[in-house]
Coordinates of C-alpha atoms and ligand atoms in Angstrom, one line a residue:
M44 CA -2.5 39.3 -11.3
V45 CA -3.6 38.1 -8.1
R46 CA -3.8 34.4 -7.3
A47 CA -5.6 33.2 -5.1
W48 CA -6.1 28.9 -4.2
A49 CA -8.6 27.3 -2.0
T50 CA -8.7 23.9 -1.1
A51 CA -12.6 21.5 0.4
E52 CA -12.1 18.8 2.1
E53 CA -15.0 16.8 3.6
K54 CA -12.9 15.1 6.1
F55 CA -9.6 15.0 7.4
M56 CA -6.2 16.8 6.4
G57 CA -3.6 14.0 4.3
G58 CA -6.1 12.1 2.7
T59 CA -6.4 8.2 2.6
C60 CA -2.2 7.4 3.7
V61 CA -2.0 9.9 7.3
N62 CA -5.5 9.4 8.2
V63 CA -6.7 5.6 7.2
G64 CA -3.8 4.0 4.6
C65 CA -0.1 4.2 5.0
I66 CA 1.4 6.4 8.5
P67 CA -1.1 4.3 11.3
K68 CA -0.9 1.0 9.1
K69 CA 2.6 1.1 9.1
L70 CA 2.9 2.7 12.8
F71 CA 0.6 -1.1 13.7
V72 CA 3.0 -2.8 11.3
Y73 CA 5.4 -2.1 14.1
A74 CA 3.6 -2.5 17.0
S75 CA 2.5 -6.1 15.7
H76 CA 6.6 -7.0 15.0
Y77 CA 7.3 -6.1 18.7
H78 CA 5.8 -10.1 19.5
E79 CA 8.7 -10.6 17.3
D80 CA 10.6 -9.1 18.9
F81 CA 10.6 -9.1 22.6
N82 CA 10.4 -13.0 21.3
E83 CA 13.8 -12.9 20.1
S84 CA 15.9 -11.2 22.7
A85 CA 16.2 -14.1 24.6
G86 CA 18.6 -15.6 22.1
Y87 CA 20.6 -12.1 23.0
G88 CA 20.9 -13.0 26.9
W89 CA 17.6 -10.6 27.5
Q90 CA 15.3 -11.8 30.1
S91 CA 11.9 -9.9 30.6
E92 CA 8.6 -10.9 31.7
P93 CA 6.2 -12.3 29.9
A94 CA 5.0 -8.9 27.5
S95 CA 1.9 -8.3 27.2
F96 CA -0.5 -5.7 24.6
N97 CA -2.6 -3.4 24.7
W98 CA -4.6 -2.3 21.6
Q99 CA -6.8 0.8 23.1
T100 CA -3.1 2.1 24.0
L101 CA -1.6 1.7 20.2
V102 CA -5.2 3.1 18.8
A103 CA -4.8 6.1 21.2
N104 CA -1.1 7.3 20.7
K105 CA -1.8 6.4 16.9
D106 CA -4.2 8.8 16.6
Q107 CA -3.1 12.2 18.8
E108 CA 0.0 11.6 16.6
I109 CA -2.4 11.6 13.0
A110 CA -3.7 14.3 14.5
R111 CA -0.5 16.5 15.0
L112 CA 0.1 15.0 11.4
N113 CA -3.4 16.7 10.3
G114 CA -2.4 20.0 12.7
I115 CA 0.5 20.3 10.0
Y116 CA -1.3 19.8 6.9
E117 CA -3.1 22.8 7.7
G118 CA 0.1 23.8 8.9
L119 CA 0.9 23.9 5.8
L120 CA -1.9 25.2 2.9
D121 CA -2.0 28.4 5.6
Q122 CA 1.7 29.2 5.4
A123 CA 1.4 28.9 0.9
G124 CA -2.0 31.7 2.4
V125 CA -4.9 28.8 0.8
T126 CA -7.9 29.0 2.1
H127 CA -9.1 25.7 3.1
F128 CA -13.0 24.7 2.8
T129 CA -14.5 22.3 5.4
G130 CA -17.3 20.1 3.6
R131 CA -18.1 18.0 1.0
A132 CA -17.7 20.0 -2.5
R133 CA -20.2 19.5 -5.8
I134 CA -19.4 20.9 -9.2
R135 CA -22.5 22.5 -10.6
D136 CA -20.3 23.4 -13.4
A137 CA -17.0 23.8 -15.0
H138 CA -16.4 26.6 -12.7
T139 CA -18.7 26.6 -10.0
I140 CA -17.9 24.4 -6.5
D141 CA -20.9 24.5 -4.2
I142 CA -19.4 23.3 -0.3
D143 CA -22.1 22.1 1.6
G144 CA -24.7 25.3 0.3
K145 CA -22.0 28.0 -0.6
R146 CA -20.7 28.8 -3.2
V147 CA -17.9 28.8 -4.9
T148 CA -16.2 30.3 -8.2
T149 CA -12.7 29.0 -10.0
D150 CA -10.4 29.2 -13.4
K151 CA -9.3 26.5 -12.9
I152 CA -10.9 23.2 -10.9
L153 CA -8.6 20.2 -9.5
I154 CA -10.3 16.4 -8.7
A155 CA -7.6 14.5 -6.1
T156 CA -10.4 12.7 -4.2
G157 CA -8.6 9.8 -4.1
G158 CA -10.4 6.5 -3.9
W159 CA -12.5 3.8 -1.6
P160 CA -12.2 1.1 -0.6
T161 CA -14.7 -1.2 -2.6
K162 CA -16.9 -4.3 -0.1
Q163 CA -18.8 -7.5 -1.5
D164 CA -22.2 -7.4 -2.9
I165 CA -22.7 -10.6 -0.6
P166 CA -25.5 -11.4 1.9
G167 CA -24.2 -9.6 5.2
A168 CA -22.2 -7.6 3.7
E169 CA -22.8 -5.1 6.7
H170 CA -21.1 -7.1 9.0
V171 CA -17.3 -6.7 7.0
I172 CA -15.5 -3.3 7.6
T173 CA -12.7 -2.0 5.1
S174 CA -10.0 0.1 6.1
N175 CA -11.7 2.5 7.0
E176 CA -13.0 1.6 9.9
V177 CA -9.9 -1.5 11.0
F178 CA -8.1 2.0 12.5
Y179 CA -10.4 2.7 15.0
L180 CA -11.5 -0.9 15.9
K181 CA -12.5 -0.4 20.4
H182 CA -11.6 -4.1 20.4
L183 CA -8.4 -5.8 19.2
P184 CA -10.5 -9.5 18.5
K185 CA -9.2 -12.8 19.0
R186 CA -10.2 -14.0 15.3
A187 CA -10.2 -12.3 12.3
L188 CA -10.7 -13.5 9.0
V189 CA -8.7 -10.9 6.0
L190 CA -10.2 -11.4 2.3
G191 CA -7.4 -10.2 -0.7
G192 CA -4.3 -11.1 -2.1
G193 CA -3.0 -7.1 -2.2
Y194 CA -1.1 -5.0 -0.1
I195 CA -3.3 -4.4 3.0
A196 CA -4.7 -7.8 2.9
V197 CA -1.0 -9.4 3.4
E198 CA 0.0 -5.8 5.6
F199 CA -3.0 -6.5 7.3
A200 CA -3.2 -10.9 8.1
G201 CA 0.9 -10.1 9.7
I202 CA -0.4 -6.9 11.8
F203 CA -2.9 -9.3 13.5
A204 CA -0.9 -12.2 13.0
G205 CA 1.9 -10.2 15.3
L206 CA -0.8 -8.6 18.0
G207 CA -1.3 -11.8 19.3
V208 CA -4.8 -12.4 16.8
S209 CA -5.5 -15.6 15.8
T210 CA -5.7 -15.0 11.8
E211 CA -7.1 -16.4 8.4
L212 CA -6.4 -14.6 5.3
A213 CA -8.8 -15.4 2.0
Y214 CA -7.5 -15.4 -1.5
R215 CA -9.8 -15.5 -5.0
G216 CA -7.1 -17.4 -6.2
P217 CA -4.3 -20.2 -6.5
L218 CA -1.1 -18.0 -4.5
F219 CA -1.8 -14.4 -3.8
L220 CA 0.3 -11.1 -4.6
R221 CA -0.9 -11.5 -8.3
G222 CA 1.9 -8.8 -10.2
F223 CA 5.1 -9.5 -7.8
D224 CA 7.9 -11.9 -8.9
E225 CA 6.9 -15.1 -8.7
D226 CA 9.6 -16.2 -5.9
V227 CA 9.1 -13.5 -3.8
R228 CA 4.8 -14.9 -4.1
I229 CA 6.3 -18.2 -2.5
M230 CA 8.3 -17.2 -0.1
V231 CA 6.2 -14.8 1.2
K232 CA 3.4 -17.1 2.0
D233 CA 5.8 -19.6 3.3
E234 CA 6.9 -17.1 5.8
L235 CA 3.2 -16.1 6.7
L236 CA 2.4 -19.9 7.7
K237 CA 5.2 -20.0 9.6
K238 CA 3.1 -17.3 11.3
Q239 CA 0.8 -19.2 11.9
I240 CA -1.7 -17.2 8.9
D241 CA -4.1 -20.0 8.0
L242 CA -3.9 -18.8 4.3
Q243 CA -6.8 -20.0 2.6
F244 CA -5.8 -20.1 -1.6
N245 CA -9.4 -21.2 -4.1
A246 CA -11.5 -19.3 -1.7
T247 CA -14.5 -16.8 -1.9
L248 CA -16.7 -15.6 0.6
A249 CA -20.7 -16.0 0.0
S250 CA -21.9 -14.4 2.9
V251 CA -21.4 -13.8 6.3
Q252 CA -23.6 -14.2 9.3
R253 CA -24.1 -12.0 13.0
N254 CA -24.5 -15.2 15.6
A255 CA -26.6 -14.4 18.7
D256 CA -22.9 -14.2 20.3
G257 CA -22.3 -10.8 18.1
T258 CA -19.6 -13.6 16.6
L259 CA -19.6 -14.1 12.5
L260 CA -19.9 -17.0 10.5
A261 CA -18.8 -16.6 7.1
T262 CA -19.6 -19.0 5.1
F263 CA -17.8 -19.2 1.7
S264 CA -18.6 -19.9 -2.2
D265 CA -17.4 -24.0 -1.6
G266 CA -19.5 -24.6 1.3
R267 CA -16.6 -24.2 3.6
T268 CA -17.8 -22.4 6.8
L269 CA -15.7 -20.4 9.4
E270 CA -16.1 -18.7 12.5
T271 CA -14.5 -15.4 13.2
D272 CA -14.9 -12.0 15.5
L273 CA -13.9 -9.8 12.6
I274 CA -13.6 -9.6 9.3
L275 CA -11.6 -7.2 6.3
T276 CA -12.2 -6.7 2.7
A277 CA -9.8 -5.5 1.6
T278 CA -10.0 -6.5 -2.3
G279 CA -9.0 -3.4 -4.0
R280 CA -10.3 -0.2 -4.2
K281 CA -12.1 2.2 -6.3
P282 CA -12.0 5.4 -7.3
A283 CA -13.6 8.3 -5.1
V284 CA -16.2 10.4 -7.2
D285 CA -20.0 9.0 -6.6
D286 CA -21.3 12.7 -5.7
L287 CA -19.2 14.9 -7.3
G288 CA -21.4 16.7 -9.4
L289 CA -19.2 15.4 -13.0
D290 CA -22.5 14.8 -14.6
T291 CA -22.6 18.2 -15.0
V292 CA -19.3 18.9 -16.4
N293 CA -18.1 16.8 -19.5
V294 CA -15.2 15.0 -18.1
A295 CA -14.8 11.5 -19.6
Q296 CA -14.6 9.0 -16.9
R297 CA -13.6 4.8 -16.9
D298 CA -15.3 2.2 -17.1
N299 CA -14.3 2.1 -13.5
G300 CA -15.4 6.1 -13.0
A301 CA -11.6 6.7 -12.5
I302 CA -11.4 9.5 -14.4
I303 CA -9.3 10.2 -18.3
V304 CA -6.7 13.2 -17.9
D305 CA -3.6 13.3 -20.7
A306 CA 0.3 14.1 -19.6
F307 CA -0.4 16.7 -17.9
Y308 CA -3.7 15.4 -16.0
Q309 CA -6.2 17.8 -17.8
T310 CA -9.1 16.0 -18.8
T311 CA -12.1 16.0 -21.3
E312 CA -13.7 19.4 -19.5
P313 CA -10.4 22.0 -20.0
N314 CA -9.9 24.0 -17.6
I315 CA -10.7 20.6 -14.4
Y316 CA -7.3 18.5 -14.1
A317 CA -7.6 16.2 -11.9
L318 CA -4.5 13.1 -10.6
G319 CA -4.2 10.5 -7.5
D320 CA -5.5 7.7 -6.7
V321 CA -9.0 9.3 -8.7
I322 CA -7.8 9.0 -12.2
D323 CA -6.2 5.2 -11.5
R324 CA -3.1 5.0 -12.5
I325 CA -0.6 3.7 -10.2
Q326 CA -2.4 3.9 -6.1
L327 CA 0.1 4.6 -4.3
T328 CA 1.1 8.3 -2.4
P329 CA 4.2 8.4 -3.4
V330 CA 3.5 8.5 -6.9
A331 CA 0.2 11.0 -6.3
I332 CA 3.1 13.1 -4.8
H333 CA 4.7 13.3 -7.9
E334 CA 2.6 13.7 -10.2
A335 CA 1.2 16.9 -8.2
M336 CA 4.2 18.2 -8.5
C337 CA 4.5 18.3 -12.2
F338 CA 1.1 19.7 -12.5
A339 CA 1.8 21.8 -9.9
S340 CA 5.5 23.2 -12.7
T341 CA 3.0 23.3 -15.7
Q342 CA 0.3 25.3 -14.7
F343 CA 2.0 27.8 -12.6
A344 CA 5.6 27.8 -12.9
G345 CA 6.7 27.6 -17.0
E346 CA 7.8 24.8 -18.0
S347 CA 5.3 21.5 -18.9
K348 CA 6.5 18.6 -17.2
V349 CA 5.2 14.7 -17.4
M350 CA 5.9 12.2 -14.6
D351 CA 7.6 9.5 -15.6
Y352 CA 5.7 6.2 -14.7
S353 CA 9.0 3.9 -15.0
G354 CA 11.0 2.2 -12.4
I355 CA 8.3 3.5 -9.9
A356 CA 9.7 1.1 -6.8
T357 CA 7.1 0.4 -4.2
A358 CA 7.4 -2.3 -0.8
V359 CA 4.2 -4.5 0.8
F360 CA 4.7 -4.1 4.4
C361 CA 3.3 -7.9 5.1
Q362 CA 6.7 -9.4 7.7
P363 CA 8.9 -9.7 6.3
N364 CA 8.6 -7.3 4.0
I365 CA 8.6 -7.2 0.3
A366 CA 10.0 -4.1 -1.4
T367 CA 10.6 -4.5 -6.0
V368 CA 11.6 -2.1 -8.9
G369 CA 11.0 -2.8 -12.4
L370 CA 10.3 -6.3 -14.0
T371 CA 9.5 -9.6 -12.2
E372 CA 11.2 -12.8 -13.7
A373 CA 7.7 -13.4 -16.1
E374 CA 8.0 -9.8 -17.5
A375 CA 11.4 -9.6 -18.4
R376 CA 11.5 -13.0 -20.1
A377 CA 8.6 -11.8 -22.7
Q378 CA 10.1 -8.2 -23.1
Y379 CA 13.6 -9.9 -23.4
E380 CA 16.0 -12.6 -25.6
T381 CA 18.2 -13.3 -23.2
I382 CA 18.2 -12.3 -19.3
A383 CA 19.7 -13.5 -16.7
V384 CA 18.6 -14.3 -12.6
F385 CA 21.3 -13.5 -9.7
R386 CA 19.1 -14.8 -6.4
S387 CA 20.1 -15.2 -3.3
E388 CA 18.4 -17.1 -0.4
F389 CA 19.4 -16.8 3.2
R390 CA 18.8 -17.1 6.6
P391 CA 19.6 -13.4 8.4
L392 CA 22.5 -13.4 10.5
K393 CA 20.2 -11.8 13.3
H394 CA 18.3 -15.4 13.1
T395 CA 21.2 -17.5 13.8
L396 CA 20.6 -16.4 17.6
T397 CA 17.4 -15.4 18.1
G398 CA 15.5 -19.8 17.3
S399 CA 13.5 -17.4 14.1
A400 CA 13.4 -19.6 10.9
E401 CA 12.6 -16.1 8.9
R402 CA 14.9 -16.0 5.5
S403 CA 15.5 -13.5 3.0
L404 CA 15.2 -13.3 -0.7
M405 CA 17.1 -11.6 -2.8
K406 CA 16.5 -11.1 -7.0
L407 CA 18.0 -9.3 -9.7
I408 CA 16.8 -9.4 -13.0
V409 CA 19.9 -8.5 -16.1
E410 CA 19.7 -7.9 -19.2
V411 CA 22.1 -9.7 -20.7
A412 CA 23.1 -7.8 -24.3
T413 CA 23.3 -5.1 -22.4
D414 CA 24.0 -5.8 -18.8
R415 CA 21.1 -3.6 -18.0
V416 CA 19.6 -4.3 -14.3
L417 CA 15.7 -4.8 -15.5
G418 CA 13.9 -5.6 -12.1
I419 CA 15.5 -5.8 -8.5
H420 CA 13.1 -7.6 -5.9
M421 CA 13.6 -8.3 -1.8
V422 CA 12.1 -10.0 0.6
G423 CA 13.0 -9.3 4.1
A424 CA 13.5 -6.8 6.9
E425 CA 13.3 -3.3 5.9
A426 CA 13.6 -4.4 2.1
G427 CA 11.6 -1.1 1.2
E428 CA 14.6 0.5 3.0
I429 CA 17.0 -0.9 0.6
I430 CA 15.3 -1.1 -2.1
Q431 CA 15.0 3.1 -2.6
G432 CA 18.1 3.4 -2.9
L433 CA 18.6 1.0 -5.9
A434 CA 15.8 2.1 -7.5
V435 CA 18.0 4.9 -7.8
A436 CA 20.6 3.5 -9.6
M437 CA 18.1 1.0 -12.3
K438 CA 16.5 5.2 -12.4
A439 CA 20.2 5.8 -13.4
G440 CA 20.3 2.7 -15.5
A441 CA 22.4 0.9 -14.3
T442 CA 24.4 -2.3 -15.5
K443 CA 25.1 -5.5 -12.9
A444 CA 28.7 -5.2 -13.8
V445 CA 28.8 -1.3 -11.4
F446 CA 26.7 -3.6 -9.5
D447 CA 29.8 -6.1 -8.9
Q448 CA 32.1 -2.7 -8.8
T449 CA 30.1 -1.7 -6.3
V450 CA 31.8 -2.8 -2.7
G451 CA 29.5 -4.5 0.1
I452 CA 28.9 -3.0 4.0
H453 CA 29.3 -5.9 5.9
P454 CA 28.2 -7.2 7.8
T455 CA 24.1 -6.5 6.6
A456 CA 21.6 -8.3 4.0
A457 CA 21.8 -5.5 2.3
E458 CA 25.5 -6.0 0.4
E459 CA 24.3 -9.9 -0.6
F460 CA 22.3 -7.5 -4.1
V461 CA 26.1 -6.1 -4.4
T462 CA 28.0 -10.7 -4.0
M463 CA 26.3 -12.4 -6.1
R464 CA 28.0 -13.7 -9.0
S465 CA 26.4 -16.8 -10.7
P466 CA 23.3 -16.2 -12.5
V467 CA 20.9 -19.1 -11.7
A468 CA 19.4 -19.1 -14.8
Ligands
NDP129 P1 -4.9 -5.1 -4.1 O1 -5.1 -4.4 -5.7 O2 -3.1 -4.5 -3.5 O3 -5.2 -6.5 -3.9 C1 -6.9 -5.9 -4.6 C2 -6.6 -7.6 -3.5 O4 -8.7 -8.1 -3.6 C3 -5.6 -8.4 -4.4 O5 -5.5 -9.7 -4.8 C4 -7.3 -9.3 -5.8 O6 -7.5 -10.6 -6.2 C5 -8.7 -9.4 -4.7 N1 -9.4 -8.9 -5.9 C6 -10.4 -8.1 -6.6 N2 -11.5 -8.3 -6.2 C7 -11.9 -9.1 -5.9 C8 -13.6 -9.4 -5.5 N3 -14.3 -9.3 -6.2 N4 -13.1 -10.8 -4.6 C9 -12.3 -11.5 -4.0 N5 -11.6 -10.5 -4.0 C10 -11.0 -10.0 -4.9 O7 -5.7 -3.8 -3.5 P2 -5.9 -3.3 -2.1 O8 -7.4 -3.4 -1.8 O9 -4.9 -4.9 -0.7 O10 -4.9 -2.0 -1.8 C11 -5.3 -0.8 -2.4 C12 -4.0 -0.3 -3.2 O11 -3.6 0.5 -2.5 C13 -3.1 -0.7 -3.8 O12 -3.2 -1.1 -5.6 C14 -1.9 -0.4 -3.8 O13 -2.2 0.3 -4.8 C15 -2.1 0.9 -2.2 N6 -1.5 0.2 -1.7 C16 -0.3 -0.1 -1.3 C17 0.2 -0.1 -0.2 C18 2.0 0.4 0.1 O14 2.3 1.2 -0.6 N7 1.9 -0.6 1.3 C19 -0.3 -0.9 0.9 C20 -1.4 -0.3 0.9 C21 -2.6 -0.2 -0.5 P3 -6.5 -10.2 -8.3 O15 -5.3 -10.2 -7.8 O16 -7.2 -12.0 -7.9 O17 -6.8 -10.4 -9.0

């Protein structure tokens, strides 16, 4: 049997992550962190002219790198013999797709359209930008208001502040980063405050007005107003299902539009499949990639592979970073009879000479009955790099005794994870 594959993409190859997500975001995080690095180097004897920053250079270099990645993605498809259609794909029936007027018929359809940022329905919402636009700003604003208390909000608050923008973050609840360990949330709040980010909790934006001089006036539901130059909303993403032609087929969706699939990513229309953010399980690139690998194995390699969604590590690239895997302390208390909590908070060695007041936090949650490590949490430099390795240990079922038997690498921050001996709770 001759098999033929094709993709349809209306914008740029690589999706959100490569173009308006993880990759350019991390480049911006690196850019913003140089500010502190330059200042802190004085403690190590370096002297230099005050550093200056050029936003246009950063954006141009970022664009060049993203274009290179787009090319690599296209090349990978070419090498795999995949036909690539550029245009908006709309399903016409279970075997027919319309791509900007061109009809394509197929045996199977896989929907991997991802997600799209949501915006509040408030007066003046047209003056508010999302993560889709923030990567292409012509000028870096002097002041910025970031709305939300999740991944994108805390990451961009850090990026703006690091680049010298006077930054306020407004979150609707009493403390941001809901779902993360309580100690982590408090620690990040304290660290962002040290970086002069103005945190406003219990704050809901009610309207936005553009002043005659181009500045923006944000009004909150409690009547407070704020003048700023840019408002970035980061209040979640919804499945990208609009105008896909789903009404022409029998594909069941959740109330938020997410496509409902079974363990093999099959929708209620037997030859249509979906995976990634459009099914709204866990909105992370590596999760979508893993789902895709399971799907490909099942469909084309004759092996039925079901993804294991447990123990997925994640990082938030706020400054300092958060990284975490497994249960929070509160989740572990709710699920297990007795847990032990090991916790270490300290000033990193590097900052003994920089004068920085930044601190790091490490936390292990252990089930007492089995000694199994249930959760690992960190706030600190390179937390993502450290937790990735520990996520392997947790996936392998490591007990606290295994952590204790592991000899540390000295002097590192990561060695704290194998030297915490006495539980704090
Ligand atoms: P998140 O789901 O992380 O956070 C959304 C935030 O917006 C929450 O604080 C939420 O508050 C708040 N919110 C939701 N609705 C409203 C509303 N109507 N009014 C005011 N506030 C609201 O979404 P993000 O947009 O930050 O990111 C989208 C997803 O992308 C993330 O969930 C993550 O999976 C992924 N991502 C991953 C990254 C990484 O791996 N480093 C980086 C960036 C994104 P509440 O908690 O009260 O509901």
